[in-house]
Structure formats: C-alpha cells, structure tokens
Coordinates of C-alpha atoms in Angstrom, one line a residue:
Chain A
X1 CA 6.1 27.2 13.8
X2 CA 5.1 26.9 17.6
X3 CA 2.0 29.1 16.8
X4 CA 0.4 26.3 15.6
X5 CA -2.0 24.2 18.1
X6 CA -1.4 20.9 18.5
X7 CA -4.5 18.5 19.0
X8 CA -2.7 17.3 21.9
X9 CA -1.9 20.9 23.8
X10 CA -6.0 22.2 23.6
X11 CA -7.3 18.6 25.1
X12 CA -8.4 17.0 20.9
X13 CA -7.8 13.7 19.7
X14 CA -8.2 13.2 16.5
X15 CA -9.6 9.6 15.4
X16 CA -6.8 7.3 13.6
X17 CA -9.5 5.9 11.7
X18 CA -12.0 8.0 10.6
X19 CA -10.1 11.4 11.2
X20 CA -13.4 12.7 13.5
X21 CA -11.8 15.2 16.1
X22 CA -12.8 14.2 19.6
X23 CA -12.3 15.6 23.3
X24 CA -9.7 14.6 25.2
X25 CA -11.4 11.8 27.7
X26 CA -10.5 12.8 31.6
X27 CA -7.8 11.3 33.2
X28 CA -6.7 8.2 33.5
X29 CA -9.7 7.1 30.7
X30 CA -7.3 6.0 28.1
X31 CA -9.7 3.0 26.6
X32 CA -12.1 5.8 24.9
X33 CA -13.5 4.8 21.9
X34 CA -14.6 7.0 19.0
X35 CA -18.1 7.9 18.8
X36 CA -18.2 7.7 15.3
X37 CA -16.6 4.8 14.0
X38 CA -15.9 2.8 17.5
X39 CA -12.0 2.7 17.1
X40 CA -10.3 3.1 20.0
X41 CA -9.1 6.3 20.4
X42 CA -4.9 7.3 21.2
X43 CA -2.9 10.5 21.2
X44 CA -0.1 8.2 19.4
X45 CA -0.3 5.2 18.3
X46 CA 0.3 2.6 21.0
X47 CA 3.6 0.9 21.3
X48 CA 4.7 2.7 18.6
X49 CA 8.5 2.5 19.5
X50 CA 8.4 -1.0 20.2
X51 CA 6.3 -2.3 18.0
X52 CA 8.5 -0.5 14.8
X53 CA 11.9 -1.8 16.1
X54 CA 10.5 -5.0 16.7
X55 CA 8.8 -5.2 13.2
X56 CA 12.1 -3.6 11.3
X57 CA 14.8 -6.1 13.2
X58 CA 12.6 -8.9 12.0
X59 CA 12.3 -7.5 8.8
X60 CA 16.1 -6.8 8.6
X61 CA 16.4 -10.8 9.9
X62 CA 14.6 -11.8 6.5
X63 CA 16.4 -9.4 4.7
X64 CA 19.7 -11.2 4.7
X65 CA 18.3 -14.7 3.6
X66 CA 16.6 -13.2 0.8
X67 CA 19.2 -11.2 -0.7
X68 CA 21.6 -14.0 -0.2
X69 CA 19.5 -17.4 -0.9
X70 CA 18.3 -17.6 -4.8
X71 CA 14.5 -16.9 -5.6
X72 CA 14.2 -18.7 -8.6
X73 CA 15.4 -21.8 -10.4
X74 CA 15.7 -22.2 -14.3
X75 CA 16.2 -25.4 -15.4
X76 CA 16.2 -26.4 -19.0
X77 CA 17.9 -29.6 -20.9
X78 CA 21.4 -29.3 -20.0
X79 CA 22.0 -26.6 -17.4
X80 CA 20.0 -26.6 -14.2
X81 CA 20.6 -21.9 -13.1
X82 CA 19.6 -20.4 -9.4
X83 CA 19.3 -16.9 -9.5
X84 CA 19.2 -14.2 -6.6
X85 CA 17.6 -10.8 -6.8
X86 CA 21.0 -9.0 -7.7
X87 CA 21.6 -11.7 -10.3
X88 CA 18.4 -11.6 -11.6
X89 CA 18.9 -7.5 -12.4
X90 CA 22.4 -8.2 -13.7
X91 CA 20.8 -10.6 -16.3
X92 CA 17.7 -7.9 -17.0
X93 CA 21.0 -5.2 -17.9
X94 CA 22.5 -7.8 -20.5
X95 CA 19.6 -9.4 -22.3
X96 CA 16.3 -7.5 -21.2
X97 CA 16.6 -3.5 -20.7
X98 CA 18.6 -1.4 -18.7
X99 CA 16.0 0.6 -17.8
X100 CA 13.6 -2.3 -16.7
X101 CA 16.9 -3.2 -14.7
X102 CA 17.5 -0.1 -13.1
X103 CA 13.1 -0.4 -12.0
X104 CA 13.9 -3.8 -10.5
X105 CA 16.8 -3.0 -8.4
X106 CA 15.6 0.3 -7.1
X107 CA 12.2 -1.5 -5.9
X108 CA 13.8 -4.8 -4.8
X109 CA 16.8 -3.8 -3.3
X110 CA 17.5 -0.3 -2.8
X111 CA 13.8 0.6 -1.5
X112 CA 14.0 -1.8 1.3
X113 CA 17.4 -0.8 2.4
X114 CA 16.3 2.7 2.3
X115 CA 13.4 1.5 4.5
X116 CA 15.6 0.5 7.1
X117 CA 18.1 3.6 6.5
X118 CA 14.7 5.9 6.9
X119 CA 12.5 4.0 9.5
X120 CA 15.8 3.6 12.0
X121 CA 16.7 7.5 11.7
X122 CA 13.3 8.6 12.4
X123 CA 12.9 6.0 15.5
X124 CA 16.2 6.9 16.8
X125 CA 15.7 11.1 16.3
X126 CA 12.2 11.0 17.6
X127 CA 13.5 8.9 20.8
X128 CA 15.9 11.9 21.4
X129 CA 13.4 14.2 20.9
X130 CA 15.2 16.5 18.5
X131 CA 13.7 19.3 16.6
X132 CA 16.0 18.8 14.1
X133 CA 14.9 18.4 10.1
X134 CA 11.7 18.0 11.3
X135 CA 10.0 19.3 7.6
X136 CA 12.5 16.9 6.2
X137 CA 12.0 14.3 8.4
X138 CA 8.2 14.5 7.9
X139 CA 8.7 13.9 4.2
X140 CA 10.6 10.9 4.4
X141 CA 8.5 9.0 6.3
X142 CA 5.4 9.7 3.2
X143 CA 8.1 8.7 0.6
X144 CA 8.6 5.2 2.8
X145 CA 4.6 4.9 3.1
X146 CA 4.4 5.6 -0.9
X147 CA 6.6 3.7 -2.4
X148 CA 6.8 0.3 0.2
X149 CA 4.9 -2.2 -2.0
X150 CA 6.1 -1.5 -4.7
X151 CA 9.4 -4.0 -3.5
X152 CA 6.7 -6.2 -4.0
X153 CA 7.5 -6.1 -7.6
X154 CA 10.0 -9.5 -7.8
X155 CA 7.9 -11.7 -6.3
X156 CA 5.1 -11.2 -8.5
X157 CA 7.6 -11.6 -11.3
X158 CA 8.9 -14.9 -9.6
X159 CA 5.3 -16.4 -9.5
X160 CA 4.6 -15.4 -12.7
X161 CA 7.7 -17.2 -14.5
X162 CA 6.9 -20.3 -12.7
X163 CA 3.3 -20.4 -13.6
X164 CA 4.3 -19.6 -17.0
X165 CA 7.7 -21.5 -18.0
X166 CA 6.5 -25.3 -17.9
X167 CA 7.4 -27.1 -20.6
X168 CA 8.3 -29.9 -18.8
X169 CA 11.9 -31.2 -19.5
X170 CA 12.8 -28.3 -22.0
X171 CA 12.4 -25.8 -19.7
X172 CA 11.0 -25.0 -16.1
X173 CA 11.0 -22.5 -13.6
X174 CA 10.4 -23.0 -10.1
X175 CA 10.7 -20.9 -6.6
X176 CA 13.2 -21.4 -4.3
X177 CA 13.2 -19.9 -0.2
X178 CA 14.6 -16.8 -1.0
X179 CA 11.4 -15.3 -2.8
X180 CA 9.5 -16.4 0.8
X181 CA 12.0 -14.3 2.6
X182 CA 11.8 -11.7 0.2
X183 CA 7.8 -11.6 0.5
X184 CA 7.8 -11.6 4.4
X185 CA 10.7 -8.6 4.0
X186 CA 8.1 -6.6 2.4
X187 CA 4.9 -7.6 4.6
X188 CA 7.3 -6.7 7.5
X189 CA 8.6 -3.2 6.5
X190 CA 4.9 -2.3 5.4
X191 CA 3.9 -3.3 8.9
X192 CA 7.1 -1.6 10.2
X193 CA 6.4 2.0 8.8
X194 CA 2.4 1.9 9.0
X195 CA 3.2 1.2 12.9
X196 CA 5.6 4.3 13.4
X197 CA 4.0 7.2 14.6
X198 CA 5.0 10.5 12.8
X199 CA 3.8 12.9 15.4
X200 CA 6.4 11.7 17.2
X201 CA 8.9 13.5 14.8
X202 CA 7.2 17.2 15.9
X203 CA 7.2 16.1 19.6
X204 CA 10.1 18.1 20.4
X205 CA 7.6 20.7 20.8
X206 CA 6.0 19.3 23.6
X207 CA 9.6 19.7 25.7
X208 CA 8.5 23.3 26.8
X209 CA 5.7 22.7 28.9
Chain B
X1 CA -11.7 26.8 22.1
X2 CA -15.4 26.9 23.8
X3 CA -16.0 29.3 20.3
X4 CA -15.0 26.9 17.9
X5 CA -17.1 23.5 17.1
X6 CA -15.3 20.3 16.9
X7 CA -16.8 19.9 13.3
X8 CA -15.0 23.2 12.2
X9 CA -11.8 21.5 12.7
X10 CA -9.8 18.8 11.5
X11 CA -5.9 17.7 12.4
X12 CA -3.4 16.5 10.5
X13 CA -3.0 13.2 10.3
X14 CA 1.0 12.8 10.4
X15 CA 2.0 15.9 13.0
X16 CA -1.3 16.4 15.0
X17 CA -1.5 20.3 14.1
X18 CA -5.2 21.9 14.7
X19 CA -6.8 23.2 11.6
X20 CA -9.7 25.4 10.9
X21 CA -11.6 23.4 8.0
X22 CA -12.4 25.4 4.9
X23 CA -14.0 26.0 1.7
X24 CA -11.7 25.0 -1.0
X25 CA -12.4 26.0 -4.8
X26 CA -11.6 23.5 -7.4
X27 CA -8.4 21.5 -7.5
X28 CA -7.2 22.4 -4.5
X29 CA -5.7 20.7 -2.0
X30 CA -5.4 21.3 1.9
X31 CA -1.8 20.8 3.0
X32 CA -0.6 21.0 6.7
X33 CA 1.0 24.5 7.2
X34 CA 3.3 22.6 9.9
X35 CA 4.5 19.1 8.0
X36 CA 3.3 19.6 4.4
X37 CA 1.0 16.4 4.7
X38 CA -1.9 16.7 3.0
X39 CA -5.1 17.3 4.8
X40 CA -7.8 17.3 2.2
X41 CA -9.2 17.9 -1.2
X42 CA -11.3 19.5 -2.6
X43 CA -14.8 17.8 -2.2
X44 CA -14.3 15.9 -5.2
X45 CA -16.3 12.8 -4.3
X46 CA -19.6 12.8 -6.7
X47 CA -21.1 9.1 -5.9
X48 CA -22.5 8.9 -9.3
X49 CA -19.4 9.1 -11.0
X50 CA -17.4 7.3 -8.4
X51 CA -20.5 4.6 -8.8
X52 CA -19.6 4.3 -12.4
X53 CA -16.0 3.9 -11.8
X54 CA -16.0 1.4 -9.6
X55 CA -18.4 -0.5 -11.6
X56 CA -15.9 -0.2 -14.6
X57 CA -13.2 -1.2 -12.2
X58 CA -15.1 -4.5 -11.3
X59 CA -16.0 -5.4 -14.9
X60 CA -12.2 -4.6 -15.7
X61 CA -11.1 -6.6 -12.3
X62 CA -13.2 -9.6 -13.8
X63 CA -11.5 -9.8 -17.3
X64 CA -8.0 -9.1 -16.0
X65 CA -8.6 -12.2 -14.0
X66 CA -10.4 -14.7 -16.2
X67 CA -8.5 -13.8 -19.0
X68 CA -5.1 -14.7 -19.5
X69 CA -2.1 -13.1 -19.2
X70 CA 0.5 -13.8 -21.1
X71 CA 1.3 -16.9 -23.2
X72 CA 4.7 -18.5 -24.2
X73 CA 5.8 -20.6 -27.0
X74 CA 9.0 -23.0 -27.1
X75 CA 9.2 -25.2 -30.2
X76 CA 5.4 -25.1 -30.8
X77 CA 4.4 -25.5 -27.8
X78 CA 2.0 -23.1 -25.3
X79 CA 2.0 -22.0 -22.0
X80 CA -0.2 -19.7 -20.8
X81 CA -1.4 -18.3 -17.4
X82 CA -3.5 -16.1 -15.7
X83 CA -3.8 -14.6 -11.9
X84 CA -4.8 -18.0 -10.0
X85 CA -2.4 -20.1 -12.5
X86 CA 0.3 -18.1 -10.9
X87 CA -1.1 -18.8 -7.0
X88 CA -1.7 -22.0 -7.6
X89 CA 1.5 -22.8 -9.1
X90 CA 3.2 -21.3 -6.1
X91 CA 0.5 -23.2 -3.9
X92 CA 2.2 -26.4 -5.5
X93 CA 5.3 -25.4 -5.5
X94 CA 6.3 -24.8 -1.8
X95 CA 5.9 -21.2 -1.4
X96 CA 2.8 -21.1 0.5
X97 CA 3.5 -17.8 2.1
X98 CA 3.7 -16.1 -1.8
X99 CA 0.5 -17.7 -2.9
X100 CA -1.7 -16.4 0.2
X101 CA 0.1 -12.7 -0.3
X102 CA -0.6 -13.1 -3.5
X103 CA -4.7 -14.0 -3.5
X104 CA -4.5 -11.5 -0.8
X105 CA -2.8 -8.4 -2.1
X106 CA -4.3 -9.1 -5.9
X107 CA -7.6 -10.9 -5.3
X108 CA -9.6 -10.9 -2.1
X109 CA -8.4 -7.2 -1.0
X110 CA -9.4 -5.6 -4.6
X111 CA -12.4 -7.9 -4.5
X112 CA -13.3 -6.5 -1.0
X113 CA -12.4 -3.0 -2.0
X114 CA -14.5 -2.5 -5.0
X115 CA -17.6 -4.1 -3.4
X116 CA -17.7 -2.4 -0.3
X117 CA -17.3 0.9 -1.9
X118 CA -19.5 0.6 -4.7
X119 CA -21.9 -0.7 -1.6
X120 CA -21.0 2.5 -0.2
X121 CA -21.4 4.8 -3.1
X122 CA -25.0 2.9 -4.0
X123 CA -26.5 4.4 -1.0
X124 CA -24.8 7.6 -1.0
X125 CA -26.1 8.8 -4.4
X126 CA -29.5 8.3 -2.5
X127 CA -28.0 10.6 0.3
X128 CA -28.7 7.5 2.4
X129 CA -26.5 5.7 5.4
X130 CA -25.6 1.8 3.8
X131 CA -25.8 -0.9 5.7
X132 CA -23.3 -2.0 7.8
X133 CA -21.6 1.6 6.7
X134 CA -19.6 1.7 10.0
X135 CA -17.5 -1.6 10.0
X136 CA -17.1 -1.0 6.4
X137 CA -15.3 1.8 6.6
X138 CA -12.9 0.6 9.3
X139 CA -12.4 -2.5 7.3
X140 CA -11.6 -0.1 4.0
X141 CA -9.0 2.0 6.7
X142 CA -7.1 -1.2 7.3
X143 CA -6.6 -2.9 3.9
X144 CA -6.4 0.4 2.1
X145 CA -2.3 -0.6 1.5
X146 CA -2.6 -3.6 1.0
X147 CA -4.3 -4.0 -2.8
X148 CA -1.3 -4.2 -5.5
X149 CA -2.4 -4.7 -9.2
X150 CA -1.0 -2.0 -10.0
X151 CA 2.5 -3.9 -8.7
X152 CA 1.6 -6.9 -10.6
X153 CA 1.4 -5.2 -13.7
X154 CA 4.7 -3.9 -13.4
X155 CA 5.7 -7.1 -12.3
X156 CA 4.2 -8.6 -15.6
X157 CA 6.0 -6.4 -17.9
X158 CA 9.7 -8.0 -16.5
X159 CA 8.2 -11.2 -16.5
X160 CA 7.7 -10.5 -20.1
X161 CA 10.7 -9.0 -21.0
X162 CA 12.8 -11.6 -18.9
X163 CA 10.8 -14.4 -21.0
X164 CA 11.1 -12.7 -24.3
X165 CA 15.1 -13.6 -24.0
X166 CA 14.3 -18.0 -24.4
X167 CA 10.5 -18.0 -25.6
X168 CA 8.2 -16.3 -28.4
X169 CA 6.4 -14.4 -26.3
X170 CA 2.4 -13.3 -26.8
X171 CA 0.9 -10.8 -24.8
X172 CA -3.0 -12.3 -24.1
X173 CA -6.3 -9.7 -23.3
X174 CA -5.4 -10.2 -19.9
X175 CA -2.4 -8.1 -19.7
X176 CA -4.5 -5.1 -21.7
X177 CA -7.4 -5.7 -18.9
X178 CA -4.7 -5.2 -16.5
X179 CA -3.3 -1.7 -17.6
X180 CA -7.1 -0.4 -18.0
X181 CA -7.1 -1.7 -13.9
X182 CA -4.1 0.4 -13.3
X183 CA -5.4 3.2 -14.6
X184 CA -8.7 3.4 -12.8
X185 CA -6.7 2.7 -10.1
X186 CA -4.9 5.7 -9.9
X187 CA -8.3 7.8 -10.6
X188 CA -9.1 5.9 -7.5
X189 CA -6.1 6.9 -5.5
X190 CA -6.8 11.0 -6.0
X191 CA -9.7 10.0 -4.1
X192 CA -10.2 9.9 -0.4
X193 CA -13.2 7.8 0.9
X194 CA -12.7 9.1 4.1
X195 CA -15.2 12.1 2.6
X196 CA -18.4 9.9 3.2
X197 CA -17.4 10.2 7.1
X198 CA -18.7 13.6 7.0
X199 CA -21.5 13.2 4.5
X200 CA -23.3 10.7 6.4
X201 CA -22.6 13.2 8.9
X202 CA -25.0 15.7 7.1
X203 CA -27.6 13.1 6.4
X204 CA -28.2 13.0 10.1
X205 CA -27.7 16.1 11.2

C-alpha cells in the first residue's frame, strides 16, 4: 500500500474541480488558483472537519422535528388524519405494497440515519488518524455520496398529493412543517457529506514523515 | 518526477494517490489501486452522440413538464397536475422551502444542465473551445448533485399507489415522459463531462 505516491508527498495538487494536476505553490502561497479552470486550489478541502460536524449537527437538529412532527394532512368529509413519515410507510404496507413500503422507509428514514451513523464514524476515525478499514471506510463514504438524494423521495411524494388531492370538501391534502424539516434534513446531509474530505481517511499515512 | 509530465498523470479524486494515465481499451474503467474509486473511463465521450442525447433529453424534459402527470377522479370529478402544479401548490400552501427545492432540484438545475452541455457539446463536435466554456464547467462541477428527476419519478409512483387506495387513478403522458427522462438520465450518469477538460486541452496544444 505505501508504495503508492500521494499527490501530496511529490509536491501535486490535484484541482477539486477540474481534476488538472498542478505543482505544489511555495510556501506559505496557499490562495493559488488553478490555471485551468481558476478554482482555488487545496491539498484538502478547507474546514473540512468543521464545516461537516457543523452541517451534520444541524442536520441531526432537523432530523428530530421531521420524524416526529407529521408531513401531511388528509382531510376528507368526516375525519380530518396527520401522518408522519413512519406512519405514512405503515399505511403504504397495509393498503399500497410492501415492497413500495420497504423503498420509502429505506430512503426516508433509514438512509439518513445511516448518513449520520457513516459521516460521524469517518469524521471521528480520520480525526484519530487511524489506518484502520481504510478500503472499507473509503467505500462508505461513495455509498453516502450515491444514494443521499434519493431521501428526497417523500417530499416529492408529499407535494405531489397536495397538488393532486383537491376536491375541495371531499377530500384534501395539504403539507404540514414536518415535510420542511424533512427537505432541509436532506439539503443538510448532502451538504454534510460533499463537504467531508475522504483523503483524510488515507492520512494515516502521512504519520511517518 | 522531473521525467514525468504533469499531463501523464492524474490523482484520485477521493485518496489523493498519483497515477500514471493510460490507454484504456473499450469498456474499461480506471479504478484507484489504493481506495477502489474510480478514476476514469474509457474515452467514451463522442459529442455527436452525446449532442443527440441531450437534445432528446431536452425535448423529453419539455413534455415531462408541460404534460401532466397524473390525474385523479372522486365521484366524477378530476384533478390533475403537473411539475409546477405541484410547486405552486406548495408555494400556496406554506412550504416555501419545498417549492424552491423543488423548482431547483427538478426545474432550473436540469434546465441549466442540459443547455450548458449541449452548449458544450455544439462546439466540441467542431473540435472548437465554446464560449464561456470555463465558468461553465465550474458551474456543471457544483450543481452536478443537485438534479433529481429521477427521484421524482420514484416519488410519483408512491404518490400513485398511495392515491390509488381513495381515488380512480389515471396515469397522464407526463408520467411516460418522465420514465423516458430517467432513462437518458442514467445514459447520462456513465458519462463524465469532466473529459472535455482535456479535449479542449488538445485543441490548444
């Protein structure tokens, strides 16, 4: 494994944007931009540590409220039903499909816990620098980067209804604050992840010199 | 390192490991020997079929959001809706935050997409440097994860099967224009943009 170069050990950057592999500026020149597409250039992302607690704590903060507030109101002649995200699956398993069911709570509620699971173990073992896992590590973070939006899946459903089911007193659906919450846990943990940098996880590697 | 050039090497994006680049056959794809990411493909990026892609994205993108979606019947009576039926009724109906996500995620960033690379593409086929081909491309970098038809679409199906339960439900053109979307989309995603980087590169050189 330590055979390998690292951009960072023979004096490379390599652009976060357009991938172009640049010399290392001299010291102290840290504002260098990229000749090729202007960016500014940075062995890791800046702030990365920081900036991906602070984004997954506020994300985590939204999480609550939207798992706990309902997203949606059905309202028809005689009975007025809010529904939350886990209540909204239970009622997919009776009426719907099981297997549409089983889509909805993976991507609503167990991707973004497994977001937070993922995202706080990688920040935490690249803080302590450990070479442990690293291959598995590595792939965890692309399975958080892959499948993110898809949580994005209930809200869409949510705004659909309610643009759909308006038949006045019969029958109406409307949003209710958890489905904002929801929206901003998303945005949040997409923000969260795209601003952790995985170098960091081979960064043990860097201990011996 | 004074033997190598810079343009002979690339790193990997997610562990910062020094390649040599090299000539891949067909179908293959780079991985890092370090993380596993994936560095590259193989140069699969022809602009003239990537030009008649996108354009059958865009007239696809067009339908999906003109026509409508889905339509519902209770008693006789209709409901239907399309993309912007759905932002604007969140618009109305105190969810401000969903409708902008929404326009953003399934209009404007598609929108912005699809025209910028067909853009792109239109002056690549002619080997040729577009204009503006510089903040383009950052702009493509930065709301490359953000575009989510292909969520939607998803999305529409448990609409639709939630619905199905009270209403007589009637899937509209819309919904058809939408799958077509998804699958160009994922044609799309095999893809990596990033290629025209290093052909404009030729151009100049």
């Amino acid at each position: 494994m330590s055979a390998l170069p690292r951009a960072a050990d023979l004096g490379l950057i390599g652009c976060h944007v357009c991938r172009l592999v640049c010399r290392q500026p001299p010291e102290g020149a840290d504002d260098m931009a990229c000749p090729r597409c202007g960016s500014a250039l940075h062995r890791r992302k800046p702030a990365t540590y920081a900036r991906t607690w602070a984004l997954l704590l506020a994300a985590f903060m939204m999480y609550l409220p939207a798992n706990f507030l309902p997203i949606m109101r059905t309202a028809s002649l005689n009975d007025v039903d809010d529904n939350t995200i886990l209540s909204g699956v239970k009622e997919l398993w009776i009426n719907g499909s099981a297997d549409l069911a089983i889509i909805v709570f993976v991507a609503s509620i167990l991707v973004p816990m497994l977001k937070f699971l993922v995202l706080g173990t990688l920040l935490i073992s690249s803080h302590m620098r450990t070479d442990w896992a690293q291959v598995q590590r590595a792939r965890l973070y692309r399975l958080v980067e892959f499948i993110g939006y898809w949580s994005m899946l209930d809200v869409f459903v949510v705004a659909l209804l309610s643009a759909l089911v308006r038949f006045n007193v019969l029958s109406r659906v409307e949003p209710l604050p958890g489905v904002i919450f929801f929206g901003l846990t998303v945005v949040l943990t997409m923000l969260a992840s795209m601003s952790f940098d995985p170098r960091l996880i081979w960064d043990s590697r860097d201990s011996d010199d | 390192m004074s033997t190598t050039s810079l343009e002979a090497l690339q790193i990997c994006e997610e562990c910062d490991t020094v390649h040599r680049r090299r000539a891949m056959t067909r179908g293959e794809v780079g991985k890092c020997a370090c993380c596993g990411a994936t560095l590259e493909h193989y140069h699969s990026l022809n602009p003239n079929t990537m030009l008649a892609l996108v354009l059958t994205a865009f007239i696809v993108f067009v339908q999906a959001n003109l026509w409508p979606i889905v339509t519902l019947g209770l008693n006789g009576r209709h409901s239907s809706t399309t993309l912007w039926g759905a932002i604007i009724t969140m618009w109305q109906s105190n969810a401000q935050v969903i409708s902008v996500l929404a326009a953003a995620t399934l209009f404007f960033f598609p929108l912005v997409k699809m025209l910028s690379i067909g853009w792109l593409l239109w002056f690549a086929r002619q080997r040729r440097c577009a204009p503006g081909f510089v903040p383009i491309m950052v702009t493509l970098h930065y709301i490359g994860p953000w575009t989510m038809s292909e969520v939607f679409v998803l999305g529409a199906l448990v609409a639709i099967v939630k619905a199905k339960v009270y209403f007589d439900v009637v899937a509209d053109p819309g919904i058809y224009a939408y799958a077509v979307l998804t699958v160009l989309i994922t044609i799309f995603a095999r893809v990596d943009m990033r290629e025209l980087w290093n052909m404009r590169m030729k151009d100049e050189g």
